[in-house]
PDB file of C-alpha atoms in Angstrom:
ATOM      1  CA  UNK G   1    -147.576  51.644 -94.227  1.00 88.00           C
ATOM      2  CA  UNK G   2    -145.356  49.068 -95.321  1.00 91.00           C
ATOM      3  CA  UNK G   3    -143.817  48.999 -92.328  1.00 92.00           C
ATOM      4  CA  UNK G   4    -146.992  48.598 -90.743  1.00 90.00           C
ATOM      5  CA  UNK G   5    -147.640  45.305 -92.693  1.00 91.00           C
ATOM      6  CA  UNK G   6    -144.022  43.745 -92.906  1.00 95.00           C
ATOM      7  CA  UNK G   7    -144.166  43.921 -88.619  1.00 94.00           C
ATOM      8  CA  UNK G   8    -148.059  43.007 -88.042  1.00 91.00           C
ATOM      9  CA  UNK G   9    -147.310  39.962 -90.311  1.00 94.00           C
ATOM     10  CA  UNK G  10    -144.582  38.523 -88.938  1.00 95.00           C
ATOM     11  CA  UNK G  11    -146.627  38.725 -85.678  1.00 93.00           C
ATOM     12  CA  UNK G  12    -149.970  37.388 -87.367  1.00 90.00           C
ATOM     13  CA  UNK G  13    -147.911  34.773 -88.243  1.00 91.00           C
ATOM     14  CA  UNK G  14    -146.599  33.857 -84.828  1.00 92.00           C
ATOM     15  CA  UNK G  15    -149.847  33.987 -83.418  1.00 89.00           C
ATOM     16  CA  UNK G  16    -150.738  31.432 -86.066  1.00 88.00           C
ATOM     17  CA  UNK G  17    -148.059  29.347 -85.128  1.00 88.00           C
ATOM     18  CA  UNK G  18    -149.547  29.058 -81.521  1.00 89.00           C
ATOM     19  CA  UNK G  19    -152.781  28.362 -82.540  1.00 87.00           C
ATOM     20  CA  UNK G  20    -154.077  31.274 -82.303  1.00 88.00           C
ATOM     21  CA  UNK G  21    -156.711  32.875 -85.064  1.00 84.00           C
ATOM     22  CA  UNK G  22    -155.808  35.979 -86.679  1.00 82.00           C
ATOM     23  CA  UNK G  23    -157.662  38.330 -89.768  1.00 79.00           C
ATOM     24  CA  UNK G  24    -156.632  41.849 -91.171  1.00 78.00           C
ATOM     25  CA  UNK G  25    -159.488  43.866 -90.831  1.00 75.00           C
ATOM     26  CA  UNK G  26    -158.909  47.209 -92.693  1.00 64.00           C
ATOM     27  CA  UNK G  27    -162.095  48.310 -94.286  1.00 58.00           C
ATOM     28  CA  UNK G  28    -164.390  46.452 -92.001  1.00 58.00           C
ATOM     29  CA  UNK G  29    -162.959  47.724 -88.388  1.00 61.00           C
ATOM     30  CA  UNK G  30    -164.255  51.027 -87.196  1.00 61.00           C
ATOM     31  CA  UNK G  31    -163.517  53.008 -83.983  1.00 61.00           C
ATOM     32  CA  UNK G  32    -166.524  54.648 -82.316  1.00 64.00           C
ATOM     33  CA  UNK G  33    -164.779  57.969 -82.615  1.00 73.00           C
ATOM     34  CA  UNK G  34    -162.902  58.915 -85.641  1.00 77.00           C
ATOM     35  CA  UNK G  35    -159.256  59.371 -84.667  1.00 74.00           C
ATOM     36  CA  UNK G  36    -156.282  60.245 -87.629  1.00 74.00           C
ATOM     37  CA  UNK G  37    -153.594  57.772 -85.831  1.00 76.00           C
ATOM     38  CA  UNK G  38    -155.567  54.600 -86.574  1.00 73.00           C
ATOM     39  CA  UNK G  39    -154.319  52.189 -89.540  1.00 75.00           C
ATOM     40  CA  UNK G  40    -155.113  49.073 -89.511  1.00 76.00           C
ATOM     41  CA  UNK G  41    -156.854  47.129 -87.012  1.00 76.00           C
ATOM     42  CA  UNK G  42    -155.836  42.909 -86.511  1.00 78.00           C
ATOM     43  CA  UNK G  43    -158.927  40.710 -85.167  1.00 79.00           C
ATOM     44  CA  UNK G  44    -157.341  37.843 -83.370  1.00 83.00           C
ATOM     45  CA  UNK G  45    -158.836  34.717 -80.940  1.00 86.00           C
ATOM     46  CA  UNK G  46    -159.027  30.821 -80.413  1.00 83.00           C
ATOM     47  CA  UNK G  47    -159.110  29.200 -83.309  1.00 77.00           C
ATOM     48  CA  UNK G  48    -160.322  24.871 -84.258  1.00 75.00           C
ATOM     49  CA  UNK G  49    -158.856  25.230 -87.983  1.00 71.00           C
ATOM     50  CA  UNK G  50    -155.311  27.285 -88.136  1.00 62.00           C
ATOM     51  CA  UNK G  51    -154.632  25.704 -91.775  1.00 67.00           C
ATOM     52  CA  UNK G  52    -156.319  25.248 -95.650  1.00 66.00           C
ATOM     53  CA  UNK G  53    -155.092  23.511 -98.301  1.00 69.00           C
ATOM     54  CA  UNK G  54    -152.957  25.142-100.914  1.00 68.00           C
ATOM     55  CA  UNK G  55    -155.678  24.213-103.525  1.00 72.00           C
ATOM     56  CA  UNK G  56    -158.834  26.386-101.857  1.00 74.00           C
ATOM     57  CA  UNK G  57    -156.106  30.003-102.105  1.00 73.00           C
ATOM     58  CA  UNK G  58    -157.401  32.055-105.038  1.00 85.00           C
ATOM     59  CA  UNK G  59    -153.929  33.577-105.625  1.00 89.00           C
ATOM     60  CA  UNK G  60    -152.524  34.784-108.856  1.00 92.00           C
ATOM     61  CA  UNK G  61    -149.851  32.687-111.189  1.00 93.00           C
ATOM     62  CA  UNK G  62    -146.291  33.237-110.494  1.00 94.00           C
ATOM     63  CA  UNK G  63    -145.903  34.549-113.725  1.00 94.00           C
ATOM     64  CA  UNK G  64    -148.442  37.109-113.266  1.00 94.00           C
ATOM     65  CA  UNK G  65    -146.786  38.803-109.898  1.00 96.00           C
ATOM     66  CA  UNK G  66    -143.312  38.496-111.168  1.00 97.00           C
ATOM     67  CA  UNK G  67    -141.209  38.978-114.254  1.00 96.00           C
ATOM     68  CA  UNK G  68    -139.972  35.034-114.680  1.00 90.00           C
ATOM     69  CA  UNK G  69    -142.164  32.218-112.533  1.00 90.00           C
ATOM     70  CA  UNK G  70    -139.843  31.623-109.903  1.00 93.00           C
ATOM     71  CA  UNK G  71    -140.978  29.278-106.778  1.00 94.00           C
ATOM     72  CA  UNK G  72    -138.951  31.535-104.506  1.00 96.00           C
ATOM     73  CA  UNK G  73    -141.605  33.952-104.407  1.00 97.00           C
ATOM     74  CA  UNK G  74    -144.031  31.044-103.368  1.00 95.00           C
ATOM     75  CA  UNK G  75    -144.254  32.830 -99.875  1.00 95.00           C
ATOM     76  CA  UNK G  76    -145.237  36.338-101.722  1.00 96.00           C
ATOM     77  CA  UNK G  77    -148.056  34.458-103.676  1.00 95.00           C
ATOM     78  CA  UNK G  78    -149.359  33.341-100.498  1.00 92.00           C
ATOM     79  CA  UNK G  79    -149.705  36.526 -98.818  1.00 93.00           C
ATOM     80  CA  UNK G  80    -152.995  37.687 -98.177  1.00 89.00           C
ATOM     81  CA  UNK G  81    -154.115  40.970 -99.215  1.00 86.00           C
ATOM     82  CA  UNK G  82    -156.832  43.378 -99.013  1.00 79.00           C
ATOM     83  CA  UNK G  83    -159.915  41.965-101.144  1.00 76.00           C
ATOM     84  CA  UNK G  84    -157.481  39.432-102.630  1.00 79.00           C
ATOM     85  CA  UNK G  85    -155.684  42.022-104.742  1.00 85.00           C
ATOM     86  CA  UNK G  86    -152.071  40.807-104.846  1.00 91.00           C
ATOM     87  CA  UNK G  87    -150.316  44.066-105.579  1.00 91.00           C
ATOM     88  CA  UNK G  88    -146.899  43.358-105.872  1.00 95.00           C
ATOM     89  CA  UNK G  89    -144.899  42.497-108.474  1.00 97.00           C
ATOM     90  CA  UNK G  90    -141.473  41.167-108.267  1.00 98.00           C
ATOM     91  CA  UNK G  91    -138.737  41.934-111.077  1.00 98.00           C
ATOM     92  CA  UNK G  92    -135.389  39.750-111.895  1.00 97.00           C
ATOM     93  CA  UNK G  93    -131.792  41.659-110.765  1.00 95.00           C
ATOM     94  CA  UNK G  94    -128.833  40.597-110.600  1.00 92.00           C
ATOM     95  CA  UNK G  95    -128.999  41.477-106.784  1.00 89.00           C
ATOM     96  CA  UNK G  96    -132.479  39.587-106.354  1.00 95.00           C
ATOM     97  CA  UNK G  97    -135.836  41.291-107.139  1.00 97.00           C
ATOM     98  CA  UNK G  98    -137.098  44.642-107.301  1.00 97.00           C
ATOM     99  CA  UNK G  99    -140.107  45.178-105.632  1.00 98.00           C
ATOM    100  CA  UNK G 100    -143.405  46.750-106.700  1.00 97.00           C
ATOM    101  CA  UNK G 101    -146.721  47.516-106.168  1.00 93.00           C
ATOM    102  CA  UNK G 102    -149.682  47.367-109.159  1.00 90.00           C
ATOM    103  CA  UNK G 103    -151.424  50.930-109.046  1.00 86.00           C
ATOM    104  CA  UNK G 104    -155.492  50.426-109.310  1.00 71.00           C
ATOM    105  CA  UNK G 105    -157.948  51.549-111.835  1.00 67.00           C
ATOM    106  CA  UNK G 106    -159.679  54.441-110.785  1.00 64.00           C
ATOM    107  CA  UNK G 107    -162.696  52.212-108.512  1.00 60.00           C
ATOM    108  CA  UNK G 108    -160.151  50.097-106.778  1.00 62.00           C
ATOM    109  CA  UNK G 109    -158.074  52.933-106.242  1.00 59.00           C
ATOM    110  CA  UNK G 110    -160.338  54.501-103.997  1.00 62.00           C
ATOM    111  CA  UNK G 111    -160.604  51.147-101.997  1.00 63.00           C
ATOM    112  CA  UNK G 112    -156.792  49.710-101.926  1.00 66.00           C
ATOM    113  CA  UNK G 113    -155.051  53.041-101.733  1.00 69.00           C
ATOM    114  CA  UNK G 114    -154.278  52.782 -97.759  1.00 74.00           C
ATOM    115  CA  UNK G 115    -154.527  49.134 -98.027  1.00 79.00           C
ATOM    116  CA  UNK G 116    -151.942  48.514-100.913  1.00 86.00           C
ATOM    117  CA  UNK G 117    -148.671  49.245 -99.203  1.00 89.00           C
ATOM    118  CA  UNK G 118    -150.092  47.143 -96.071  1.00 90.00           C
ATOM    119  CA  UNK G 119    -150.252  44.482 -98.372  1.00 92.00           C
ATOM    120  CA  UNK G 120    -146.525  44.918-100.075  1.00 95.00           C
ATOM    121  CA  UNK G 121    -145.311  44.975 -96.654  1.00 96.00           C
ATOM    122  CA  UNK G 122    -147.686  41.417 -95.593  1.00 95.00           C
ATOM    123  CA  UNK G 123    -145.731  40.222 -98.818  1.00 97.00           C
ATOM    124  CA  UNK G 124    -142.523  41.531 -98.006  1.00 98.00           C
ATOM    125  CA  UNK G 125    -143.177  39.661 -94.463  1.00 97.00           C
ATOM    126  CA  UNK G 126    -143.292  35.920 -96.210  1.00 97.00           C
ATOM    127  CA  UNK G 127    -140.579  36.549 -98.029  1.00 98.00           C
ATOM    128  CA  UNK G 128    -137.939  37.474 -95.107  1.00 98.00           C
ATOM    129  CA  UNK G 129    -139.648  34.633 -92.948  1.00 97.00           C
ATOM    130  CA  UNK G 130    -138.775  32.484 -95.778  1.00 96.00           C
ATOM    131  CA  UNK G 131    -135.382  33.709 -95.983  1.00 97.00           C
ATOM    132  CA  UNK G 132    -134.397  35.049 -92.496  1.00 95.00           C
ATOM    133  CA  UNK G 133    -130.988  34.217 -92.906  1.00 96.00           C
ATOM    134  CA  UNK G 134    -130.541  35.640 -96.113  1.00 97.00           C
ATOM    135  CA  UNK G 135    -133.218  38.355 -96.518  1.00 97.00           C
ATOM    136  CA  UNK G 136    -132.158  42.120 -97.273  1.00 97.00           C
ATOM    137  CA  UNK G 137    -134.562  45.042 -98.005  1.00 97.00           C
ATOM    138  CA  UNK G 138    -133.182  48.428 -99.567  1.00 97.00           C
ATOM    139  CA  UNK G 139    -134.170  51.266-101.872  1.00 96.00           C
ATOM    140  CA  UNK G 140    -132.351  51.921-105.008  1.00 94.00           C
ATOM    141  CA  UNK G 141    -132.346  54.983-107.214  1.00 93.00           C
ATOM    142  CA  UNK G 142    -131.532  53.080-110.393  1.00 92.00           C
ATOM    143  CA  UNK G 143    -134.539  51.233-110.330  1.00 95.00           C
ATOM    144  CA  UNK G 144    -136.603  50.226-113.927  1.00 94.00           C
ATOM    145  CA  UNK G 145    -139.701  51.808-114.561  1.00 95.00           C
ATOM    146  CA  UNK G 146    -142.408  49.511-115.214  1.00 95.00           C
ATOM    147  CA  UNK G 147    -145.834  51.344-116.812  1.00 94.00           C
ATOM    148  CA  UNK G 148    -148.640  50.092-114.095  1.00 91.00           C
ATOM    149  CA  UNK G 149    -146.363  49.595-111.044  1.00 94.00           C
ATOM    150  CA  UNK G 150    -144.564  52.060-108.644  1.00 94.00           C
ATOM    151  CA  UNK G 151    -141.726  50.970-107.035  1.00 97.00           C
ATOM    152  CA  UNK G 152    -141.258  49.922-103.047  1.00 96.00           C
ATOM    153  CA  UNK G 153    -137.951  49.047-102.472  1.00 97.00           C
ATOM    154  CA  UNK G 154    -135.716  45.915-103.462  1.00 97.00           C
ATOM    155  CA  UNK G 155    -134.807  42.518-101.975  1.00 98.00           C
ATOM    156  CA  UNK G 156    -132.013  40.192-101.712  1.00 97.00           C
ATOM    157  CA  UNK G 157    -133.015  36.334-100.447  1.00 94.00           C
TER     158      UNK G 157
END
C-alpha cells in the first residue's frame, strides 16, 4: 500500500506539472461491482487553478510530524492525506530519519486503516522528489519504538 502511494504520487504530481487536475479518491470512489483487487482510485482532468497558496494548507507543525522541526521535511508536511490526517512521523538518525506512521483511535481506525499507508507512501513520494539525487528508502531491524506509531521503513536525503 505504500507502494501504491509512493508511485501514484510521483505520477499525480507529473500530471500536475502539465496542467493537468488530479484528486485521491479512496473512500468516495466505488466500482459498480465489488471486486478484491481494487485500492485506490485517482480522479484526474483539465484543470484553470493547478496551485494554492501555502497559507490556505491546514497541515500540521513540523514539530508535531517529526522529532526536531526540520524544514527538510517541508515536502512531507505538504503531502496530502486521507481526511487531512498526516500520519507520519519522522524521527532524527544519524543515517537520516526513521519513518512512521501514527496508529488511529479506535473511530479513525476504521476509516484510515487502508488509507494510512497510502498516505506514508504520498509522503514518502515528496520527500524523494525533493531529494532525487540523494533519496534512499530501507527497512531496519534496529529501529526505536515509539508508543503511538508503527514503523514503515527509513530514509536517507
Amino acid at each position: 500500500m505504500e507502494n501504491i502511494g509512493f508511485i501514484f504520487q510521483q505520477l499525480a504530481l507529473f500530471l500536475q506539472s502539465e496542467g493537468i487536475g488530479n484528486c485521491w479518491g479512496g473512500g468516495m470512489a466505488s466500482l459498480k461491482e465489488k471486486n478484491p483487487n481494487f485500492v485506490i482510485a485517482v480522479s484526474f482532468g483539465k484543470s484553470d487553478k493547478m496551485t494554492r497558496e501555502l497559507s490556505n494548507f491546514k497541515r500540521k507543525k513540523l514539530s508535531e510530524i517529526s522529532d526536531v522541526s526540520d524544514e527538510r521535511l517541508i515536502p512531507a508536511q505538504l503531502a496530502p492525506s486521507a481526511i487531512n490526517s498526516q500520519p507520519w512521523y519522522f524521527k532524527h538518525t544519524n543515517e537520516g530519519f526513521d519513518v512512521y506512521q501514527a496508529k488511529q483511535n479506535l473511530l479513525k481506525r476504521r476509516v484510515l486503516k487502508k488509507w494510512n499507508p497510502i498516505g506514508i507512501g504520498i509522503a514518502l513520494a515528496h520527500m524523494y522528489m525533493a531529494n532525487s539525487d540523494s533519496f534512499e528508502f530501507f527497512k531496519k531491524s534496529d529501529f526505536e519504538e515509539i508508543k503511538g506509531y508503527t514503523y514503515s521503513g527509513s530514509i536517507k536525503i
